[in-house]
CSV table of C-alpha atoms in Angstrom, one decimal:
chain,number,residue,atom,x,y,z
A,1261,MET,CA,-1.8,-16.8,3.4
A,1262,PRO,CA,-0.4,-14.4,0.6
A,1263,VAL,CA,3.2,-14.4,0.1
A,1264,ILE,CA,4.4,-10.9,1.0
A,1265,GLU,CA,8.1,-9.7,0.3
A,1266,SER,CA,9.9,-6.7,1.1
A,1267,ARG,CA,13.2,-5.2,-0.6
A,1268,PRO,CA,14.6,-1.9,-0.6
A,1269,ALA,CA,14.6,0.2,-3.9
A,1270,GLY,CA,16.9,3.4,-3.3
A,1271,ASP,CA,15.2,5.7,-0.7
A,1272,ARG,CA,12.1,3.4,-0.8
A,1273,VAL,CA,10.9,-0.1,0.2
A,1274,VAL,CA,8.9,-2.2,-2.4
A,1275,VAL,CA,6.4,-4.6,-0.9
A,1276,ALA,CA,5.6,-7.2,-3.6
A,1277,VAL,CA,2.2,-9.7,-2.5
A,1278,ARG,CA,1.0,-12.7,-4.3
A,1279,GLY,CA,-2.1,-14.4,-3.5
A,1280,GLU,CA,-5.2,-13.2,-1.9
A,1281,LEU,CA,-5.5,-10.3,0.5
A,1282,ASP,CA,-8.7,-10.6,2.9
A,1283,LEU,CA,-9.6,-10.4,6.3
A,1284,ASP,CA,-7.5,-13.2,7.2
A,1285,ALA,CA,-4.1,-12.0,5.7
A,1286,GLY,CA,-4.7,-8.6,7.4
A,1287,GLN,CA,-2.3,-8.9,10.3
A,1288,ALA,CA,0.5,-10.2,8.1
A,1289,PHE,CA,-0.1,-7.6,5.5
A,1290,GLN,CA,-0.4,-4.5,7.9
A,1291,ARG,CA,3.0,-5.7,9.6
A,1292,ALA,CA,4.8,-5.9,6.5
A,1293,LEU,CA,3.8,-2.6,5.2
A,1294,ARG,CA,4.3,-0.8,8.7
A,1295,GLN,CA,7.7,-2.5,8.7
A,1296,ALA,CA,8.5,-1.1,5.2
A,1297,LEU,CA,7.4,2.2,6.1
A,1298,ALA,CA,9.8,2.3,9.1
A,1299,CYS,CA,12.7,1.1,7.0
A,1300,SER,CA,12.1,3.8,4.2
A,1301,ALA,CA,13.4,7.1,3.6
A,1302,ARG,CA,10.7,8.4,1.4
A,1303,GLY,CA,7.7,5.7,1.4
A,1304,VAL,CA,6.5,2.4,0.3
A,1305,ASP,CA,5.9,0.9,-3.3
A,1306,VAL,CA,3.0,-1.5,-3.0
A,1307,ASP,CA,3.3,-4.5,-6.0
A,1308,LEU,CA,-0.3,-6.1,-6.3
A,1309,GLY,CA,0.3,-7.3,-9.7
A,1310,ALA,CA,-0.1,-11.1,-8.4
A,1311,VAL,CA,-2.8,-10.6,-6.2
A,1312,ALA,CA,-5.9,-12.9,-7.0
A,1313,PHE,CA,-8.2,-11.4,-4.4
A,1314,CYS,CA,-8.5,-8.1,-2.6
A,1315,ASP,CA,-11.2,-7.0,-0.2
A,1316,CYS,CA,-12.2,-3.8,1.6
A,1317,SER,CA,-9.9,-4.9,4.9
A,1318,ALA,CA,-6.9,-4.7,2.5
A,1319,LEU,CA,-7.8,-1.5,1.0
A,1320,ASN,CA,-8.5,-0.2,4.9
A,1321,ILE,CA,-5.1,-1.1,5.7
A,1322,LEU,CA,-3.5,0.5,2.5
A,1323,ILE,CA,-5.3,3.9,3.4
A,1324,SER,CA,-4.5,3.6,7.1
A,1325,LEU,CA,-0.6,3.1,6.3
A,1326,ARG,CA,-1.0,6.1,3.5
A,1327,ARG,CA,-2.4,8.4,6.5
A,1328,ARG,CA,0.3,7.2,8.6
A,1329,ALA,CA,3.2,7.6,5.8
A,1330,LEU,CA,1.7,11.0,5.3
A,1331,THR,CA,2.5,12.1,8.7
A,1332,GLN,CA,6.1,11.4,8.3
A,1333,GLY,CA,6.3,13.1,4.9
A,1334,LYS,CA,6.7,9.8,3.2
A,1335,SER,CA,4.1,8.4,0.2
A,1336,VAL,CA,2.4,5.1,-0.6
A,1337,VAL,CA,2.6,4.2,-4.5
A,1338,ILE,CA,0.8,1.0,-6.0
A,1339,THR,CA,3.2,0.2,-8.8
A,1340,ALA,CA,1.1,-2.7,-10.1
A,1341,ALA,CA,-2.3,-4.3,-9.7
A,1342,THR,CA,-4.4,-7.1,-11.4
A,1343,PRO,CA,-7.8,-6.3,-12.5
A,1344,VAL,CA,-8.9,-7.4,-9.2
A,1345,ALA,CA,-7.0,-4.9,-7.2
A,1346,GLU,CA,-7.8,-2.5,-9.8
A,1347,ARG,CA,-11.4,-2.9,-10.1
A,1348,LEU,CA,-11.7,-2.2,-5.9
A,1349,LEU,CA,-9.5,1.0,-6.3
A,1350,ALA,CA,-12.0,2.0,-9.0
A,1351,LEU,CA,-15.4,1.1,-7.3
A,1352,THR,CA,-14.2,3.0,-4.2
A,1353,GLY,CA,-12.6,6.1,-6.0
A,1354,THR,CA,-9.2,5.7,-4.0
A,1355,GLY,CA,-6.9,4.7,-6.8
A,1356,PRO,CA,-5.6,8.3,-7.0
A,1357,LEU,CA,-4.7,8.4,-3.6
A,1358,PHE,CA,-2.1,5.6,-4.4
A,1359,SER,CA,-0.4,7.1,-7.6
A,1360,ALA,CA,2.8,8.5,-8.2
A,1361,GLY,CA,1.3,11.5,-8.8
A,1362,ALA,CA,-0.1,11.5,-5.2
A,1363,ALA,CA,3.5,10.8,-4.3
A,1364,ALA,CA,5.1,13.8,-6.2
A,1365,ASP,CA,2.5,15.9,-4.5
A,1366,THR,CA,3.5,14.8,-0.9
A,1367,ASP,CA,7.4,15.2,-2.1
A,1368,ALA,CA,6.4,18.7,-3.3
A,1369,GLY,CA,5.4,19.6,0.6
A,1370,ALA,CA,1.8,19.1,-0.3
A,1371,ARG,CA,-0.3,19.1,3.0
A,1372,PRO,CA,-1.4,16.0,4.1
A,1373,GLU,CA,-5.3,14.8,4.3
């Protein structure tokens, strides 16, 4: 199981993950992210800088969280990622969805997708 830690950071919540994000870790990851979103005023910053493995189930959780955040006028930003996580985001073309630029678009009142 991964180690998932959350902490407030101003009007956002940071969720840092260490270990492997796979199907077995999905429920804990999803629960931590949803709780972080509920506790934040503007969104969630996800730190994947210590993730050793990341599969599509974790990516689906992040995409689902992003959709939920957008309906609330919030954003989800990946602030750090290991090469493993970066590769998944690059291969799927989803990296830009979780960039600071995407968050700025949301903050400026861009329509959710």
